[in-house]
Coordinates of C-alpha atoms (C1' of nucleotides) in Angstrom, one line a residue:
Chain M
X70 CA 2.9 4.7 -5.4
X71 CA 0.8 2.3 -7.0
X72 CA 2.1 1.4 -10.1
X73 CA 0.1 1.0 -13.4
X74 CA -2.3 -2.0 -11.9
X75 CA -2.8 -0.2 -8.9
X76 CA -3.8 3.0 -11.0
X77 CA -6.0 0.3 -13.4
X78 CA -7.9 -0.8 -10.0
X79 CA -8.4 2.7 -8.7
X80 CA -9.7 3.9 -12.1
X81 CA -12.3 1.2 -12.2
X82 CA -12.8 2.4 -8.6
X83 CA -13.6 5.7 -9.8
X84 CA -15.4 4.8 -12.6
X85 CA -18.1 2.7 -10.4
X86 CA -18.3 5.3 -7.9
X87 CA -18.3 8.8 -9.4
X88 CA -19.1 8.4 -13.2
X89 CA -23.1 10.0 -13.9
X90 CA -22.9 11.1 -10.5
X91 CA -23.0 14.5 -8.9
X92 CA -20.8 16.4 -7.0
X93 CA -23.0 17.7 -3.8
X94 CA -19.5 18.8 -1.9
X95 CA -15.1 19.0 -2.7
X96 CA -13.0 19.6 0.0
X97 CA -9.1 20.0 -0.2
X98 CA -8.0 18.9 3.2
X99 CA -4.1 19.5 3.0
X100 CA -3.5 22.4 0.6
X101 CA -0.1 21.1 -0.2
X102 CA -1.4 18.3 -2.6
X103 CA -2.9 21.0 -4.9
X104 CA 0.1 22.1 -7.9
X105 CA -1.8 23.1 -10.4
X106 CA -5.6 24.8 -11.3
X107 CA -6.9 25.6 -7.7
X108 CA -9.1 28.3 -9.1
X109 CA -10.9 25.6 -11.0
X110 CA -11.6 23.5 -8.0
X111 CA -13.9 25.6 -7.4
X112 CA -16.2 25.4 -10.0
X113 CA -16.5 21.3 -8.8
X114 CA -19.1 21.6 -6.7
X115 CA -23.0 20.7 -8.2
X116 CA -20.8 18.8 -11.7
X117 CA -21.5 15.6 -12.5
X118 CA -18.5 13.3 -12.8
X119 CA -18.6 12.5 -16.5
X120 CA -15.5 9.9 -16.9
X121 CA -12.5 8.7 -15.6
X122 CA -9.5 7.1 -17.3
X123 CA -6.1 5.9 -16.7
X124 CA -2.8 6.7 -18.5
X125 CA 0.1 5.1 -17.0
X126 CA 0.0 6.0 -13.3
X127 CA -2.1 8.9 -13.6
X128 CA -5.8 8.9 -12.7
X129 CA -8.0 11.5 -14.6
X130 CA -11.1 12.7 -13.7
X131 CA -13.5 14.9 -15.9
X132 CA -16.6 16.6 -15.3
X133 CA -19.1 19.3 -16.8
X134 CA -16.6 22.5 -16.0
X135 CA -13.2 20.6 -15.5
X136 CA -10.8 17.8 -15.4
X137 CA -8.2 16.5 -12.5
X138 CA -5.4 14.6 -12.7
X139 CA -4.2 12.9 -9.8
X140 CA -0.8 11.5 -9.3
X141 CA -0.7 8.9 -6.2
X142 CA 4.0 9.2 -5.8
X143 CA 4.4 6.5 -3.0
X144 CA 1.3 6.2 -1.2
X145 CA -1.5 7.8 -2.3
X146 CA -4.7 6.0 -2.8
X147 CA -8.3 6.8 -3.3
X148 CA -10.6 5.1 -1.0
X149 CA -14.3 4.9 0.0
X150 CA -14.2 7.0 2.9
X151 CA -14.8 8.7 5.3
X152 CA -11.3 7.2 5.8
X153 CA -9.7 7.3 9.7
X154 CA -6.9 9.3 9.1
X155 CA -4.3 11.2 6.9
X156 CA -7.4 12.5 3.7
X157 CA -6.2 14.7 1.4
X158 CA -9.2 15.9 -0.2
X159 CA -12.2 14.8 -0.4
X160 CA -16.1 14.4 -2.4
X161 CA -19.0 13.3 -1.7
X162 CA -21.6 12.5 -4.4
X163 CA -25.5 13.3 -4.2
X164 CA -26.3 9.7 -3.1
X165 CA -24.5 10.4 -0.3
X166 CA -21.2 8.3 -1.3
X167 CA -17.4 10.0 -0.1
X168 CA -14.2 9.1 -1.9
X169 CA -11.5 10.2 0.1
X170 CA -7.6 10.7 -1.4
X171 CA -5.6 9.0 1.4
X172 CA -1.7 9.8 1.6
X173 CA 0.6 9.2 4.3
X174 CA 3.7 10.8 2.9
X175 CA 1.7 13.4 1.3
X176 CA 3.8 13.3 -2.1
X177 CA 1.3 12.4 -4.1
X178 CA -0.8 15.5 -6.6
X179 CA -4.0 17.0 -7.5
X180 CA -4.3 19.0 -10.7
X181 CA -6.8 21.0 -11.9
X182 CA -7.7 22.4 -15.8
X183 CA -10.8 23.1 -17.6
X184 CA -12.8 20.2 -19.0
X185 CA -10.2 19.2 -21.9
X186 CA -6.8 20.3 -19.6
X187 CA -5.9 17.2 -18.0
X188 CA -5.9 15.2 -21.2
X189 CA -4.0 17.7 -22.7
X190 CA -1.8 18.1 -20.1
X191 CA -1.0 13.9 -20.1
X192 CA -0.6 14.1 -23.7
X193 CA 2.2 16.6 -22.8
X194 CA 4.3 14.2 -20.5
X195 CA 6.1 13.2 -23.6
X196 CA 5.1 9.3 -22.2
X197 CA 5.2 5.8 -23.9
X198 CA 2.6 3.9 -25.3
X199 CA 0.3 1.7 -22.3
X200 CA 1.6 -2.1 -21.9
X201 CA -1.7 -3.2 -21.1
X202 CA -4.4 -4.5 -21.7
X203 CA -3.2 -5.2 -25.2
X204 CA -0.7 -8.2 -25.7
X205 CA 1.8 -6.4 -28.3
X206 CA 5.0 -8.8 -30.1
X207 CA 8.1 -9.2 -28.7
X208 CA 9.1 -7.1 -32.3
X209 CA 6.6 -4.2 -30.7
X210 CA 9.0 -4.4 -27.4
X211 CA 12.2 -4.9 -29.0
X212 CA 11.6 -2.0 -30.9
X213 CA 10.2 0.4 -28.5
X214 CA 14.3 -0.4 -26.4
X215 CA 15.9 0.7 -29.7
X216 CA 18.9 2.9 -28.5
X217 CA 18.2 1.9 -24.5
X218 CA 22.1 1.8 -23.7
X219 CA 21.2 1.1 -19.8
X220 CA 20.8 -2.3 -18.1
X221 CA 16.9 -3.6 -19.0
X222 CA 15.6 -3.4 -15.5
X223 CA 16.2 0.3 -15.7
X224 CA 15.1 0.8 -19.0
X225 CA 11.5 -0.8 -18.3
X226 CA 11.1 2.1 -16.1
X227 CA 11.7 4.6 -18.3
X228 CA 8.0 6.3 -18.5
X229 CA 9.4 7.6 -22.1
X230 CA 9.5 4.1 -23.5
X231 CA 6.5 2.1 -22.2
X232 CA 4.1 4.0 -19.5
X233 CA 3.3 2.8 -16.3
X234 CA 6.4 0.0 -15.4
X235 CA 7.4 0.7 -12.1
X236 CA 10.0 -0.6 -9.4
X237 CA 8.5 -4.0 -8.3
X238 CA 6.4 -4.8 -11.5
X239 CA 10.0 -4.4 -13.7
X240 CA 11.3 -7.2 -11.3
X241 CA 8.5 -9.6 -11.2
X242 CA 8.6 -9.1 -15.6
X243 CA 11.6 -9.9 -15.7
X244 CA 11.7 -12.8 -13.1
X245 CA 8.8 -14.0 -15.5
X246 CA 10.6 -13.8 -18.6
X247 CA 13.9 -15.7 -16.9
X248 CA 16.0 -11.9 -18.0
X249 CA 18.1 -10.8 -15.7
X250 CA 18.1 -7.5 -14.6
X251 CA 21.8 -6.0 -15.6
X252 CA 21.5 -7.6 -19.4
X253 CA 21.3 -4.7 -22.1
X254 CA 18.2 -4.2 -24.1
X255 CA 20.6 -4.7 -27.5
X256 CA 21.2 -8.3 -25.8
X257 CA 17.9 -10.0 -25.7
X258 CA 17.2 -12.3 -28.1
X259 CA 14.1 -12.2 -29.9
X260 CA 12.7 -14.8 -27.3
X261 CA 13.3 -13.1 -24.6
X262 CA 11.6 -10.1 -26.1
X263 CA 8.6 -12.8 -26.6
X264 CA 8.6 -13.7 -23.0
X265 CA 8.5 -10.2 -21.7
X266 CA 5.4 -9.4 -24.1
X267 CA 3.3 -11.9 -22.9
X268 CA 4.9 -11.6 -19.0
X269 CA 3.4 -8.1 -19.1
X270 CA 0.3 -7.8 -19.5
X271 CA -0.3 -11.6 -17.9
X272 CA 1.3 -9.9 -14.7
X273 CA -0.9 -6.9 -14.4
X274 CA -3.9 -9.0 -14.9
X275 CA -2.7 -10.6 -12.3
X276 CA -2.0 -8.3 -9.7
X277 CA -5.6 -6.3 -10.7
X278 CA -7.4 -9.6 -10.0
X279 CA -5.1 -10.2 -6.9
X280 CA -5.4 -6.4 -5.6
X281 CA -8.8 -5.6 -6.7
X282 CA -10.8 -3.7 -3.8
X283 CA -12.3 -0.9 -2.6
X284 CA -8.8 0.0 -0.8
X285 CA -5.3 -0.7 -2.3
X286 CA -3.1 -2.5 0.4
X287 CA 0.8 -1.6 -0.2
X288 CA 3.9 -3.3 0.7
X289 CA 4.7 -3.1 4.4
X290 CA 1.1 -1.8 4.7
X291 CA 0.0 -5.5 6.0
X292 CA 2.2 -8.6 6.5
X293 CA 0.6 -10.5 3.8
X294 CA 0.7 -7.8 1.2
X295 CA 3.1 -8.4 -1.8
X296 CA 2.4 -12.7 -1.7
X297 CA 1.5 -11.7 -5.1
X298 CA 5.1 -11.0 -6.2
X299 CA 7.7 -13.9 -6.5
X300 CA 11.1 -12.2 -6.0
X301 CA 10.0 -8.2 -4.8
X302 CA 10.9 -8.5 -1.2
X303 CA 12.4 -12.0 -1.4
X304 CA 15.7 -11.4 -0.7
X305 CA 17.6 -14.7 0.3
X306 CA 14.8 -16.6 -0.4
X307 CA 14.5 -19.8 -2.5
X308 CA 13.5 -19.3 -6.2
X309 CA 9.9 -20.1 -6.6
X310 CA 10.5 -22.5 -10.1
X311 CA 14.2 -23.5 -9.4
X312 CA 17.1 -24.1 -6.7
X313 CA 18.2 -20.3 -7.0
X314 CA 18.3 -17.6 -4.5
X315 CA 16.8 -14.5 -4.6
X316 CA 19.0 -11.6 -4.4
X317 CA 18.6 -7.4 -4.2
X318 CA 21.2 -5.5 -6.0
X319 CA 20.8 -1.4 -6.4
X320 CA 20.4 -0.2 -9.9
X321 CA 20.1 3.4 -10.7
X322 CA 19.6 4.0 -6.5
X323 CA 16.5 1.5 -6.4
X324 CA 16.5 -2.1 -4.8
X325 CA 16.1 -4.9 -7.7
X326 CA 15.7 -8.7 -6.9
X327 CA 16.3 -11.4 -9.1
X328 CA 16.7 -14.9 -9.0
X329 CA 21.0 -16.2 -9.1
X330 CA 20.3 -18.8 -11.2
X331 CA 17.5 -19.0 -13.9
X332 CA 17.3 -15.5 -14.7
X333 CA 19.9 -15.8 -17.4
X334 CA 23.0 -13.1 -17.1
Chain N
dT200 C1' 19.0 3.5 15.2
dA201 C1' 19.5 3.6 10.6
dA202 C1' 17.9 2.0 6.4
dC203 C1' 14.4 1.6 3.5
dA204 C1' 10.0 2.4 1.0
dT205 C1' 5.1 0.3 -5.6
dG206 C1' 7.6 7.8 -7.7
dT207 C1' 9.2 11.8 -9.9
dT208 C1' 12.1 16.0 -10.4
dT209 C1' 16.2 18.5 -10.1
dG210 C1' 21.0 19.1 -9.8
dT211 C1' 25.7 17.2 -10.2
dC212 C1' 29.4 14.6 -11.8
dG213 C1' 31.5 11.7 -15.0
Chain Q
dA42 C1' 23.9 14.2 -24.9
dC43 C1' 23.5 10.4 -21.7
dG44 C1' 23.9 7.7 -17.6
dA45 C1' 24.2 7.1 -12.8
dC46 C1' 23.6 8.9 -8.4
dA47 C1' 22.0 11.8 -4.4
dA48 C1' 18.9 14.8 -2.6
dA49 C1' 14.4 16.4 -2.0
dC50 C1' 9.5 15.8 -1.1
dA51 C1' 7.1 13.7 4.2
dT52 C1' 6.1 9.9 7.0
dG53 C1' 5.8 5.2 8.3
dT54 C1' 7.9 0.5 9.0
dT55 C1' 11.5 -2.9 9.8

DNA sequence: TAACATGTTTGTCG
DNA sequence: ACGACAAACATGTT
């Protein structure tokens, strides 16, 4: 899936094309996407779409008789449709507009609640506080790795400790913040912790404005997708800032890539 | 062909 | 209890 700028650009998304509007029709394509609330789907049809809002890589949607909360896994997107192939589900709105939910692999989640349910239900997640868009201290970061006994590349996707950092983002940070990926949290110096503050949030701004359209365009999706990203997909490439090479280790069964030489072991 | 894929959950083995 | 891994989900790409 998208990870939290993704989610960030498909909430706006949303936000311009459903919020105040009203639902004329729903339909769930592929039944296999809905795991929760199906009964209140139903009720959809003739609400007006009163917000939408991100928390860490879920989209939530709520209107006058319930709430969804979508969950994109690996490829799930919402698009302006009517999209060519593999829709999920579907609305359309009474000016005529459809937003489809496109997903190749089909991993991705609709829930359903009454009106309150899907906050209630993200509150439940047990997740950590949302690394954008406020720029917190390296002292905010440091502390929120208190106890993290594995390597920092794996702890920054921990959804427990800060929401929303996923595979390639946890690279790129820490390819900004000259960390390399198998140092211990305990191990970072209070600089370090500095750089990664400020990396975080500069990065996802960064990859919203570099992202931002009506359709998200994944990795392997196109061949210039993921220019944004210095050392994601790099491997044996030349460092971007320095004479290193980019390499790709496994941590924790996913790839990593880091530069040999200025991301400090 | 086999490996691999921006995610999460579950089970297993240390 | 915690960490690391593999499998599972399903399908497309390299």
């Amino acid at each position: 899936m998208p990870e939290l700028p993704e989610v960030e650009i498909m909430t706006r998304n949303a936000t311009r094309w459903l919020v105040g509007e009203r639902i004329e029709a729903f339909e769930i394509v592929d039944e296999r996407v809905v795991v929760e609330g199906a009964a209140h789907l139903a009720q959809l049809q003739g609400d007006v779409v009163r917000s939408a809002w991100r928390r860490a890589k879920h989209l939530a949607l709520r209107t006058d008789s319930a709430s969804l909360a979508v969950h994109f896994r690996m490829t799930g997107k919402l698009v302006l449709g009517p999209h060519p192939g593999r829709v999920r589900w579907w609305l359309r709105t009474e000016s005529g507009r459809r937003v489809d939910y496109v997903d190749a692999r089909c991993l991705g989640d609709l829930r359903a609640f009454p009106p309150t349910g899907a906050q209630e239900w993200l509150d439940g997640l047990g997740l950590g506080p949302e690394p954008y868009p406020e720029l917190q201290t390296g002292t905010w970061w440091r502390e929120r790795f208190d106890g993290a006994r594995s390597a920092i590349k794996v702890a920054l996707m921990d959804q427990a400790r800060i929401a929303g950092i996923g595979n390639i983002l946890a690279s790129e940070i820490l390819w900004n913040a000259r960390v390399h990926p198998f140092r211990k949290p305990a191990t970072l110096t209070d600089g370090e912790w500095h750089a990664i503050a400020g990396a975080t949030p500069a990065f996802i701004d960064l990859v919203i404005n570099e992202e931002s359209a009506d359709e998200i365009v994944y990795v392997g999706e196109s061949r210039d997708a993921g220019s944004t990203f210095a050392v994601y997909a790099r491997e044996g490439e030349q460092c971007l800032r320095c004479e290193g090479t980019v390499r790709r280790v496994k941590q924790s069964g996913r790839s990593t890539f880091y530069c040999d030489h200025c991301q400090v072991a």
